[in-house]
Amino acid sequence: MANYEVTVYTGKLRFAGTLDMVFIKLVGNDGESKRKRLASLVGDLSFAHGAVSTFTVSCPVSIGKLKLIELEKKSRLIDDNWFPEKVEVKSPEGDTYNFPIYCWITESRVHRFSEGEDTPEKVSLHELKQREKDYCWRKHIEGIPHCMEAEQLSDLPLEVQFSFIKKAEFIYTAFTGLAELKLTGFANSKENWTCIDDIKRVFTGKRTDLSEYVQEHWNEDAFFGYQFLNGVNPILIRRCSALPDNFPVTDDMVFPSGQFSLADEMEKGNIFLCDYKRLDGVTANIIDEKQQYLMAPLVLLHKTPDDELMPVAIQLKQTPAEDNPIFLPTDSEYDWLTAKIFVRSADFNEHQVNAHLLRTHLLAEVFAVSLLRNVASIHPLHELLVHHTRYTLQINFLARARLISETGSFTQFAASGGEGMVTLMQRSLSSVTYSSLCLPDDIAERGLEDMPNFYYRDDGLKLWDIIHRFVKGMLTIYYKNDEDVQQDSTLQRWISDIFEYGFLSQAGTGIPQSFNTVDELVKFVTMVIFTCTGQHSAVNGGQYDYGGWMPNTPISLQLPPPTTKGKTSEATLMDTLPNVSTTANGMAVMWLLSQQSSDFVPLGQYPEDHHCEDIPCQLVRAFQGELQALSANISIRNMSLEVPYTYMDPAVVENSVAI
């Protein structure tokens, strides 16, 4: 009799255990075992949360080298989902076989899993066929990345759904946001604010150190300029070497004292431009039956000799005209402040739709669906990237249902909500390039390599390099040369789906359509991990810090911009800002989107130990060590900063797009 020792490891995820009956069959080169029931008693805890249980499977003779196992779960009364991590089998010959599982087993059917030491091409065809059924593409809106097909949350496979803790906390925060912010009485008020002090009085709920700083400094030019570098939208600013034809700024306008000239300062690299041209012609929303206004400004900034980035000219519409004046710091207080407020409102809408929703959430979903649909669990790419898909599909499903649907908060209260949002997303996707998603290339292309006080760049480039070294180390274990990459059909399916369904087969984006070299693969996977972790943290984490104080980030504006100078006042400014209801609901959403859950997993932490071989484990430890060192250096740097920059600190960067 040939006895096989079978050890089953049940996961430590919430509700991972099962009381159902579990069956196994071993399949080898020379035969197979009979179907064996591993759990035989009602109430058996062999497959409880975190359990490690060992059984014996006997065969009349040896069945040779094991190829796969078949697992089946049968419910007793109520179907009880199960999340096994792996199965380990010791043969009578003394060999040990590992079968990675790491997926939910939810119904009474046979699940087949290949031995963990198989090469990437020897994957389970059965698993991939099932994944193709579970993870299907859907065109949500014409002209934007496709999403996962799911009519309701229960359509999402359990392996990608929120944990119980995450679900409970998310629901609680979503439904109590206004109350937590002490704004419940303001949620339905259509009244306008009468003065800034009124807003200060209601800004007494949840505060952060930075949101209080913003309240005190929001109207200062230096802080206005600082936010283009280290606020929530640091991807728009670029060095300006020649003024756009539609921005007729002169030396007399921006340097009236004659101390500088535009030509000289541009040659020295001290002039910068933020152009919101994607917003031009976007249909603005109607909120509380009132037309809203959304401009497409051009902003010129000057780096002063003391390294402050100061705004020197603002044009609120793209086409120069007499009724489209160029606003200057020398204008009246309310002319200049109103112009900056229109820029900040434009920045909110550009940030939310392009920098945040499209470039992190929607692309992360594309990366995840293509991975889960095309890449078997034993493939090294799956082992490397699956951690970075955690909760992404559910958070995006909720965003489509509760934020950008017809009745969603963004649709109801943002200037670009509704029709405008669709236009802006379509334009944004058309503007995405591969280089703009790769931070080193993007910084170089925007001419910002030597910009002082640019902490998003400094921390981001270090984080990119750490991720790149880790990815290169992990992938070169399996891909020794370019031919190995070219011949891996799994890799080619993964990138092909991303190109087709994520970037709509637009070759002009520069997104690879296939992988030909190891270096190409390493760079793309680095970009994927960076997008799902550091980049998302950079554009998400500070939403309430910078937007909680509404005048700094108005999500919509109620009056058109001034067409002549000298006619604005505090009263017109207050009538321009969003009303009380829009303010309260906007604050609640930004509060919700900035909250970490208690089951937050920081970058580089892998609670499910997929990497069990020696070299990958060493690489993971080295990766974690470098992240800890970067975190320590950022903390030390921040101690000397008036406005600390924390969003790229690995300690606060989540391992996936999970909020």
XYZ file of C-alpha atoms in Angstrom:
659
model
C 0.000 0.000 0.000
C 1.325 3.440 -0.957
C 0.424 6.101 1.624
C 0.485 9.806 0.770
C 0.584 12.376 3.574
C -1.682 15.287 2.627
C -1.483 18.566 4.566
C -4.128 21.209 3.922
C -3.508 24.855 4.898
C -6.677 26.950 5.296
C -6.234 30.694 4.913
C -6.284 33.345 7.607
C -8.698 35.594 5.743
C -11.935 36.410 7.556
C -14.433 33.551 7.007
C -11.783 31.471 5.208
C -12.731 28.299 7.075
C -15.497 25.847 6.277
C -17.494 23.118 8.028
C -18.400 21.545 4.672
C -17.148 18.156 3.508
C -13.870 18.291 1.562
C -12.731 15.645 -0.922
C -9.396 15.165 -2.671
C -8.018 13.077 -5.522
C -4.306 12.777 -6.335
C -3.310 12.464 -10.006
C 0.131 11.199 -10.986
C 2.002 10.087 -14.068
C 1.225 6.415 -13.351
C -2.335 6.638 -12.084
C -4.587 8.356 -9.611
C -6.048 7.835 -6.159
C -9.667 7.301 -5.383
C -11.688 10.341 -4.381
C -11.008 10.682 -0.636
C -13.192 12.495 1.881
C -10.959 14.489 4.244
C -13.597 15.831 6.596
C -15.893 13.152 7.966
C -17.532 14.485 11.119
C -20.085 17.232 11.570
C -18.359 20.034 13.464
C -14.925 18.909 12.323
C -12.502 21.859 12.574
C -9.959 20.473 10.111
C -10.619 23.384 7.773
C -11.271 26.164 10.269
C -9.782 29.628 9.872
C -5.964 29.268 9.808
C -6.050 25.492 10.363
C -3.241 23.195 9.209
C -4.538 19.621 9.005
C -2.863 16.408 7.858
C -4.548 13.331 6.371
C -3.497 10.063 4.757
C -4.546 9.102 1.236
C -3.787 5.465 0.409
C -3.356 3.860 -3.023
C -2.769 0.204 -3.846
C 0.510 1.133 -5.576
C 2.504 4.279 -6.207
C 0.942 6.617 -8.762
C 4.314 8.113 -9.731
C 5.249 11.774 -9.893
C 2.244 13.882 -8.917
C 0.853 16.195 -11.609
C -2.199 17.720 -9.991
C -4.818 17.396 -7.297
C -8.585 17.631 -7.500
C -10.426 19.345 -4.645
C -14.171 19.308 -4.159
C -16.317 20.765 -1.368
C -19.862 19.574 -0.672
C -22.174 21.568 1.542
C -24.019 19.987 4.445
C -26.956 22.345 4.866
C -25.844 25.853 3.834
C -23.055 26.380 1.330
C -19.986 27.435 3.325
C -17.252 29.110 1.266
C -13.658 27.998 1.828
C -10.283 29.665 1.171
C -7.457 27.093 1.205
C -3.960 28.513 0.811
C -2.145 25.410 -0.350
C -1.995 21.619 -0.191
C 1.264 19.825 0.502
C 1.653 16.128 -0.397
C 4.498 13.848 0.735
C 4.829 10.719 -1.389
C 5.938 7.275 -0.150
C 9.112 7.818 -2.191
C 9.977 10.814 0.038
C 9.178 13.573 -2.464
C 7.194 16.651 -1.405
C 4.779 18.340 -3.799
C 3.275 21.789 -3.254
C -0.041 22.832 -4.777
C -0.742 26.589 -4.346
C -4.484 27.338 -4.132
C -5.109 30.862 -2.768
C -8.636 31.127 -4.114
C -12.174 30.726 -2.816
C -13.871 27.391 -3.376
C -17.533 28.216 -3.366
C -19.550 25.428 -4.916
C -19.741 21.671 -5.314
C -17.622 21.065 -8.363
C -14.163 19.671 -9.007
C -11.305 22.188 -8.823
C -7.985 21.103 -10.310
C -4.627 22.544 -9.240
C -1.207 21.923 -10.769
C 1.973 21.213 -8.831
C 3.747 24.433 -7.764
C 7.099 23.564 -9.371
C 5.668 23.375 -12.861
C 7.057 25.843 -15.376
C 4.874 28.882 -16.144
C 3.541 27.264 -19.299
C 2.363 24.118 -17.486
C -0.692 25.759 -16.027
C -4.068 24.342 -15.315
C -6.265 24.766 -18.378
C -9.273 24.066 -16.188
C -8.406 26.985 -13.903
C -8.008 29.392 -16.826
C -11.293 28.310 -18.385
C -13.049 28.969 -15.103
C -11.323 32.337 -14.739
C -12.473 33.338 -18.207
C -16.039 32.754 -17.003
C -15.526 34.524 -13.678
C -13.704 37.579 -15.049
C -15.318 39.019 -18.159
C -14.818 42.415 -19.776
C -17.597 44.971 -20.044
C -17.767 48.278 -21.899
C -19.109 50.663 -19.259
C -18.841 53.899 -21.253
C -17.706 54.371 -24.835
C -14.159 55.665 -25.075
C -12.900 54.752 -21.599
C -11.201 51.593 -20.239
C -13.400 48.528 -19.957
C -14.288 47.203 -16.541
C -15.261 43.874 -15.010
C -18.670 42.474 -15.877
C -20.766 42.516 -12.690
C -24.378 43.601 -12.407
C -24.327 43.413 -8.604
C -21.729 42.999 -5.911
C -22.535 39.313 -5.461
C -21.380 38.757 -9.064
C -17.806 39.482 -7.992
C -15.857 36.326 -7.077
C -15.345 36.078 -3.328
C -11.572 36.223 -3.738
C -11.825 39.901 -4.809
C -14.542 41.063 -2.420
C -14.052 43.124 0.727
C -13.362 41.391 3.998
C -16.073 41.602 6.628
C -14.114 44.315 8.471
C -13.514 46.345 5.331
C -17.162 46.077 4.303
C -18.486 47.108 7.722
C -16.116 50.044 8.076
C -16.765 51.277 4.552
C -20.545 51.182 5.000
C -20.313 52.897 8.376
C -18.066 55.698 7.085
C -20.177 56.184 3.970
C -23.436 56.500 5.866
C -22.123 58.519 8.788
C -19.740 60.840 6.947
C -21.906 63.932 7.292
C -22.556 63.205 10.949
C -18.887 62.567 11.664
C -18.076 65.915 10.083
C -20.917 67.561 12.063
C -22.479 68.696 8.806
C -25.774 66.793 8.919
C -27.836 69.960 9.186
C -26.173 71.424 6.105
C -26.591 68.509 3.674
C -29.821 69.802 2.108
C -29.364 73.569 2.420
C -29.386 75.382 -0.913
C -28.303 78.636 0.705
C -25.065 80.356 -0.238
C -22.334 81.048 2.250
C -22.367 84.690 3.313
C -18.746 85.018 4.427
C -15.599 82.951 4.906
C -16.091 83.011 8.676
C -19.351 81.078 8.225
C -17.422 78.269 6.557
C -14.868 78.322 9.364
C -17.603 77.799 11.921
C -18.805 74.571 10.295
C -15.272 73.383 9.643
C -15.181 71.986 13.177
C -15.722 68.281 12.588
C -12.908 66.022 11.490
C -9.683 67.925 10.960
C -6.177 66.907 10.077
C -3.037 68.891 10.815
C -2.718 69.676 7.132
C -6.369 70.638 6.641
C -5.952 73.196 9.428
C -2.815 74.524 7.736
C -4.746 74.784 4.462
C -7.485 76.799 6.161
C -4.888 79.277 7.392
C -2.867 79.594 4.175
C -5.234 78.757 1.289
C -5.305 82.300 -0.134
C -1.524 82.770 -0.158
C 0.269 82.736 -3.524
C 3.168 80.624 -2.255
C 0.827 77.887 -1.008
C -1.182 78.085 -4.246
C 2.037 77.365 -6.170
C 3.206 74.705 -3.722
C 0.120 72.574 -4.383
C 1.067 72.080 -8.030
C 4.128 70.197 -6.803
C 3.024 68.419 -3.647
C -0.761 68.598 -3.557
C -3.081 65.895 -4.842
C -2.506 66.701 -8.530
C 1.260 66.880 -9.081
C 1.133 65.498 -12.646
C 0.075 68.625 -14.566
C 2.830 71.196 -14.033
C 5.650 71.372 -16.574
C 8.595 73.614 -17.346
C 7.748 76.279 -19.934
C 10.338 77.141 -22.587
C 7.949 79.054 -24.866
C 4.590 80.634 -24.122
C 1.579 79.044 -25.814
C 0.155 81.172 -28.624
C -3.154 81.425 -26.759
C -1.556 82.886 -23.616
C -0.311 86.395 -24.546
C 1.567 87.246 -21.375
C 4.091 90.104 -21.518
C 7.030 91.152 -19.362
C 5.174 94.254 -18.190
C 2.358 92.072 -16.863
C 4.390 89.643 -14.799
C 7.555 91.586 -14.025
C 6.414 95.231 -13.740
C 9.507 96.189 -11.767
C 11.751 95.136 -14.664
C 13.812 92.881 -12.369
C 13.294 89.850 -14.623
C 12.280 89.105 -18.207
C 10.234 86.169 -19.421
C 12.801 85.249 -22.066
C 15.665 85.164 -19.573
C 13.691 83.298 -16.908
C 12.470 80.706 -19.416
C 16.036 80.185 -20.596
C 17.100 79.653 -16.969
C 14.279 77.141 -16.490
C 12.397 79.249 -13.957
C 9.001 79.501 -15.728
C 6.362 76.805 -15.407
C 2.942 76.229 -16.960
C -0.236 74.442 -15.910
C -2.668 74.128 -18.803
C -6.168 72.766 -18.152
C -7.012 72.515 -21.855
C -8.759 69.157 -21.380
C -11.546 71.058 -19.623
C -12.171 73.386 -22.556
C -15.790 73.078 -23.714
C -16.695 70.454 -21.102
C -20.380 70.827 -20.285
C -20.695 72.060 -16.710
C -23.214 70.505 -14.356
C -26.555 71.785 -13.113
C -26.765 71.538 -9.309
C -29.892 72.385 -7.326
C -31.438 73.571 -10.610
C -28.664 76.111 -11.041
C -26.102 76.211 -13.844
C -22.518 75.670 -12.673
C -19.285 76.892 -14.256
C -16.053 75.114 -15.095
C -13.174 76.915 -16.770
C -10.080 75.679 -18.631
C -7.380 77.972 -17.209
C -3.765 78.554 -18.124
C -1.507 79.322 -15.159
C 2.009 80.736 -15.415
C 4.333 80.307 -12.439
C 7.752 81.690 -11.614
C 10.409 80.034 -9.473
C 11.830 82.869 -7.426
C 15.479 83.173 -6.320
C 14.463 81.788 -2.906
C 12.930 78.716 -4.620
C 9.271 79.580 -4.082
C 6.891 78.769 -6.926
C 4.697 81.837 -7.364
C 1.756 82.340 -9.747
C 2.334 85.353 -11.983
C -0.514 85.139 -14.534
C -3.861 83.350 -14.875
C -6.095 83.221 -17.951
C -9.365 81.427 -17.202
C -10.389 80.484 -20.755
C -8.342 79.015 -23.573
C -9.093 81.652 -26.222
C -7.662 85.153 -25.661
C -10.295 87.910 -25.847
C -11.231 91.244 -24.291
C -13.720 89.520 -22.019
C -11.081 86.952 -21.015
C -8.543 89.068 -19.115
C -5.213 87.808 -17.857
C -5.342 88.128 -14.075
C -2.222 89.196 -12.206
C -1.026 89.382 -8.587
C -1.085 93.173 -8.927
C -4.854 93.156 -9.547
C -7.340 93.863 -6.778
C -7.506 91.363 -3.920
C -10.778 89.780 -5.028
C -9.984 89.769 -8.740
C -6.820 87.768 -8.061
C -8.381 85.534 -5.406
C -11.369 84.774 -7.662
C -9.034 83.802 -10.499
C -7.125 81.432 -8.209
C -10.393 79.908 -6.978
C -11.435 79.132 -10.564
C -8.052 77.435 -11.043
C -8.466 75.401 -7.870
C -11.944 74.297 -8.954
C -10.604 73.298 -12.366
C -7.806 71.411 -10.628
C -10.321 69.476 -8.498
C -12.192 68.253 -11.568
C -9.049 67.514 -13.578
C -7.573 65.683 -10.624
C -10.618 63.579 -9.774
C -11.440 62.447 -13.301
C -7.996 62.175 -14.872
C -5.257 61.858 -12.246
C -7.321 59.843 -9.757
C -10.224 57.968 -11.374
C -8.763 57.190 -14.794
C -5.031 56.912 -14.194
C -5.195 54.880 -10.993
C -8.616 53.294 -10.358
C -9.660 52.396 -13.893
C -6.203 51.339 -15.036
C -5.693 49.282 -11.875
C -8.935 47.471 -12.678
C -7.730 46.736 -16.199
C -4.443 45.368 -14.874
C -6.336 43.247 -12.324
C -8.997 41.816 -14.628
C -6.419 40.915 -17.270
C -4.278 39.231 -14.605
C -7.117 37.281 -12.994
C -8.585 36.309 -16.360
C -5.423 35.284 -18.189
C -2.824 34.258 -15.633
C -3.054 31.050 -13.631
C -2.290 31.150 -9.922
C 0.963 29.191 -10.284
C 2.407 31.645 -12.815
C 5.159 33.927 -11.465
C 3.345 37.021 -12.747
C 0.269 36.084 -10.715
C 2.380 35.518 -7.615
C 4.024 38.920 -8.099
C 0.929 41.007 -8.865
C -2.075 39.410 -7.174
C -1.357 41.253 -3.914
C -1.770 44.522 -5.805
C -5.313 43.684 -6.940
C -6.777 43.433 -3.406
C -10.234 45.055 -3.162
C -9.773 46.989 -6.429
C -12.672 45.401 -8.286
C -15.131 45.999 -5.461
C -14.043 49.580 -4.749
C -14.434 50.383 -8.455
C -17.835 48.703 -8.581
C -18.922 50.909 -5.676
C -17.477 53.998 -7.356
C -19.515 53.341 -10.481
C -22.645 52.724 -8.401
C -22.362 55.480 -5.795
C -20.080 58.187 -7.143
C -20.324 58.446 -10.924
C -23.737 56.889 -11.621
C -26.725 59.095 -12.473
C -27.514 59.425 -8.770
C -23.908 59.317 -7.545
C -22.365 61.973 -5.349
C -19.854 63.129 -7.956
C -22.555 63.350 -10.602
C -24.790 65.371 -8.300
C -22.283 67.792 -6.794
C -19.196 68.205 -9.019
C -18.948 70.740 -11.821
C -17.858 68.034 -14.265
C -20.439 65.482 -13.061
C -22.668 63.798 -15.628
C -22.143 64.565 -19.303
C -19.012 66.577 -18.612
C -17.388 63.699 -16.773
C -17.796 61.367 -19.750
C -16.238 63.924 -22.093
C -13.368 64.528 -19.701
C -12.682 60.805 -19.196
C -12.631 60.224 -22.958
C -10.247 63.135 -23.494
C -8.099 61.994 -20.603
C -7.685 58.470 -21.965
C -6.718 59.902 -25.345
C -3.984 61.907 -23.618
C -2.505 59.015 -21.629
C 0.905 57.870 -22.796
C 3.050 55.051 -21.502
C 5.806 57.526 -20.617
C 3.377 59.594 -18.534
C 2.623 56.489 -16.434
C 6.325 55.793 -15.823
C 7.474 58.336 -13.253
C 11.131 58.715 -14.333
C 10.072 59.272 -17.957
C 7.257 61.607 -16.937
C 9.458 63.800 -14.740
C 12.037 64.088 -17.514
C 9.421 64.818 -20.180
C 7.943 67.613 -18.040
C 11.395 69.083 -17.406
C 11.178 68.831 -13.637
C 14.363 66.911 -12.792
C 15.931 69.768 -10.807
C 12.815 71.479 -9.445
C 13.458 72.272 -5.765
C 11.053 71.269 -2.991
C 9.352 68.688 -5.246
C 8.787 65.921 -2.714
C 6.339 63.957 -4.889
C 9.180 63.542 -7.372
C 11.899 62.890 -4.790
C 9.988 60.224 -2.868
C 8.307 58.818 -5.960
C 11.536 58.246 -7.889
C 13.093 56.471 -4.912
C 9.986 54.330 -4.544
C 9.991 53.561 -8.282
C 13.631 52.420 -8.105
C 12.957 50.170 -5.107
C 9.983 48.555 -6.864
C 11.987 48.214 -10.082
C 14.844 46.392 -8.331
C 12.384 44.040 -6.655
C 10.492 43.310 -9.868
C 13.700 42.749 -11.812
C 14.990 40.354 -9.176
C 11.754 38.375 -9.085
C 11.188 38.136 -12.840
C 14.760 37.287 -13.806
C 14.454 34.160 -11.671
C 12.032 32.820 -14.276
C 13.004 34.728 -17.435
C 16.702 34.248 -18.140
C 16.663 35.843 -21.573
C 14.433 37.691 -24.022
C 13.397 34.485 -25.751
C 11.848 33.222 -22.508
C 9.622 36.303 -22.464
C 8.696 36.081 -26.126
C 7.656 32.443 -25.815
C 5.482 32.883 -22.696
C 1.976 33.000 -24.122
C 0.541 33.938 -20.723
C 2.519 37.185 -20.642
C 1.453 37.975 -24.191
C -2.243 37.392 -23.406
C -1.986 39.607 -20.333
C -0.479 42.600 -22.122
C -2.657 42.099 -25.196
C -5.833 42.364 -23.109
C -4.489 45.458 -21.339
C -3.725 47.137 -24.663
C -7.103 46.228 -26.160
C -9.482 46.710 -23.242
C -7.565 49.255 -21.195
C -6.173 51.527 -23.879
C -8.681 50.643 -26.610
C -5.956 49.509 -29.011
C -4.592 53.057 -29.384
C -1.033 52.528 -30.597
C -0.269 56.222 -30.086
C -0.285 55.710 -26.329
C 2.989 53.811 -26.556
C 1.565 51.033 -24.391
C 3.234 47.743 -25.379
C 1.111 45.364 -27.433
C 3.469 42.489 -26.656
C 6.650 41.861 -24.681
C 9.879 41.180 -26.547
C 12.541 41.644 -23.884
C 13.031 41.065 -20.184
C 13.638 44.789 -19.700
C 10.296 45.650 -21.317
C 8.506 43.241 -19.016
C 10.274 44.528 -15.894
C 9.496 48.154 -16.711
C 5.828 47.488 -17.410
C 5.302 45.429 -14.256
C 7.081 48.149 -12.264
C 4.662 50.688 -13.716
C 1.693 48.504 -12.785
C 2.798 48.125 -9.160
C 3.732 51.806 -8.860
C 0.374 52.891 -10.313
C -1.559 50.658 -7.904
C 0.453 51.738 -4.865
C 2.557 54.904 -4.770
C 0.781 56.829 -7.513
C -2.663 56.070 -6.115
C -1.512 57.107 -2.659
C -0.132 60.372 -4.048
C -3.423 61.382 -5.684
C -5.782 59.882 -3.112
C -4.376 60.274 0.380
C -4.504 64.078 0.537
C -8.036 64.612 -0.721
C -9.410 65.691 2.624
C -6.174 67.383 3.684
C -6.429 69.766 0.731
C -10.158 69.608 -0.018
C -11.710 69.535 3.431
C -11.406 73.320 3.552
C -13.760 74.035 0.646
C -12.449 77.465 -0.512
C -9.129 75.795 -1.347
C -10.804 73.133 -3.507
C -14.307 74.135 -4.682
C -15.864 71.115 -6.399
C -18.131 73.439 -8.379
C -18.694 77.190 -8.878
C -22.023 78.987 -9.218
C -21.129 82.142 -11.160
C -19.182 82.636 -14.381
C -15.727 84.191 -14.085
C -15.382 87.967 -14.245
C -15.037 89.330 -17.769
C -13.559 92.656 -16.667
C -11.310 93.572 -13.799
C -12.264 95.629 -10.782
C -15.828 94.397 -10.297
C -15.395 91.529 -7.837
C -15.923 91.772 -4.102
C -16.255 89.469 -1.133
C -19.982 89.224 -1.886
C -19.443 88.090 -5.500
C -16.771 85.680 -4.330
C -19.151 84.080 -1.823
C -21.896 83.844 -4.458
C -19.401 82.105 -6.739
C -18.405 79.409 -4.248
C -20.535 76.247 -4.044
C -23.609 76.445 -1.838
C -23.895 74.912 1.619
C -25.271 71.548 0.450
C -22.616 71.069 -2.219
C -19.910 71.979 0.271
C -21.158 69.544 2.925
C -21.612 66.606 0.548
C -18.278 67.247 -1.133
C -16.505 67.252 2.218
C -18.192 63.981 3.201
C -17.098 62.235 0.009
C -13.515 63.467 0.324
C -13.500 62.319 3.949
C -14.708 58.848 2.934
C -12.150 58.526 0.144
C -9.285 59.446 2.449
C -9.935 56.885 5.199
C -7.784 53.820 5.698
C -9.524 50.671 6.887
C -8.213 48.729 9.855
C -7.212 45.845 7.560
C -4.983 48.199 5.543
C -1.978 46.353 4.071
C 1.066 48.580 3.413
C 3.221 48.213 0.331
C 5.503 45.190 0.461
C 3.612 43.285 3.139
C 2.283 39.928 1.934
C 0.148 38.238 4.618
C -0.522 35.353 2.243
C 2.853 33.731 1.760
C 2.889 33.036 -1.964
C 6.661 33.341 -2.132
C 7.838 30.138 -0.497
C 11.156 29.490 -2.332
C 14.422 30.749 -0.822
C 15.442 33.328 -3.441
C 11.997 34.994 -3.739
C 11.792 35.138 0.055
C 15.187 36.832 0.187
C 14.064 39.347 -2.431
C 10.877 40.083 -0.491
C 12.872 40.701 2.680
C 15.279 42.988 0.825
C 12.319 44.834 -0.710
C 10.751 45.330 2.706
C 14.062 46.529 4.119
C 14.483 49.156 1.407
C 10.913 50.343 1.925
C 11.508 50.682 5.665
C 14.675 52.691 5.030
C 12.852 55.021 2.640
C 10.066 55.472 5.172
C 12.588 56.402 7.867
C 14.318 58.907 5.590
C 10.998 60.523 4.652
C 10.061 60.838 8.310
C 13.383 62.516 9.123
C 13.027 64.890 6.149
C 9.467 65.797 7.118
C 10.530 66.871 10.592
C 12.093 69.995 9.101
C 9.247 70.836 6.696
C 6.494 73.320 7.429
C 4.195 71.175 5.280
C 5.263 67.506 5.593
C 4.858 65.349 2.479
C 3.746 61.856 3.521
C 1.812 60.380 0.605
C 4.744 58.401 -0.836
C 5.889 57.117 2.557
C 5.787 53.307 2.179
C 4.287 53.061 5.667
C 1.099 54.774 4.441
C 1.089 53.504 0.837
C -1.490 50.739 0.498
C -0.548 47.604 -1.406
C -3.422 48.076 -3.861
C -6.134 50.484 -4.979
C -8.453 49.646 -2.100
C -10.141 52.975 -1.349
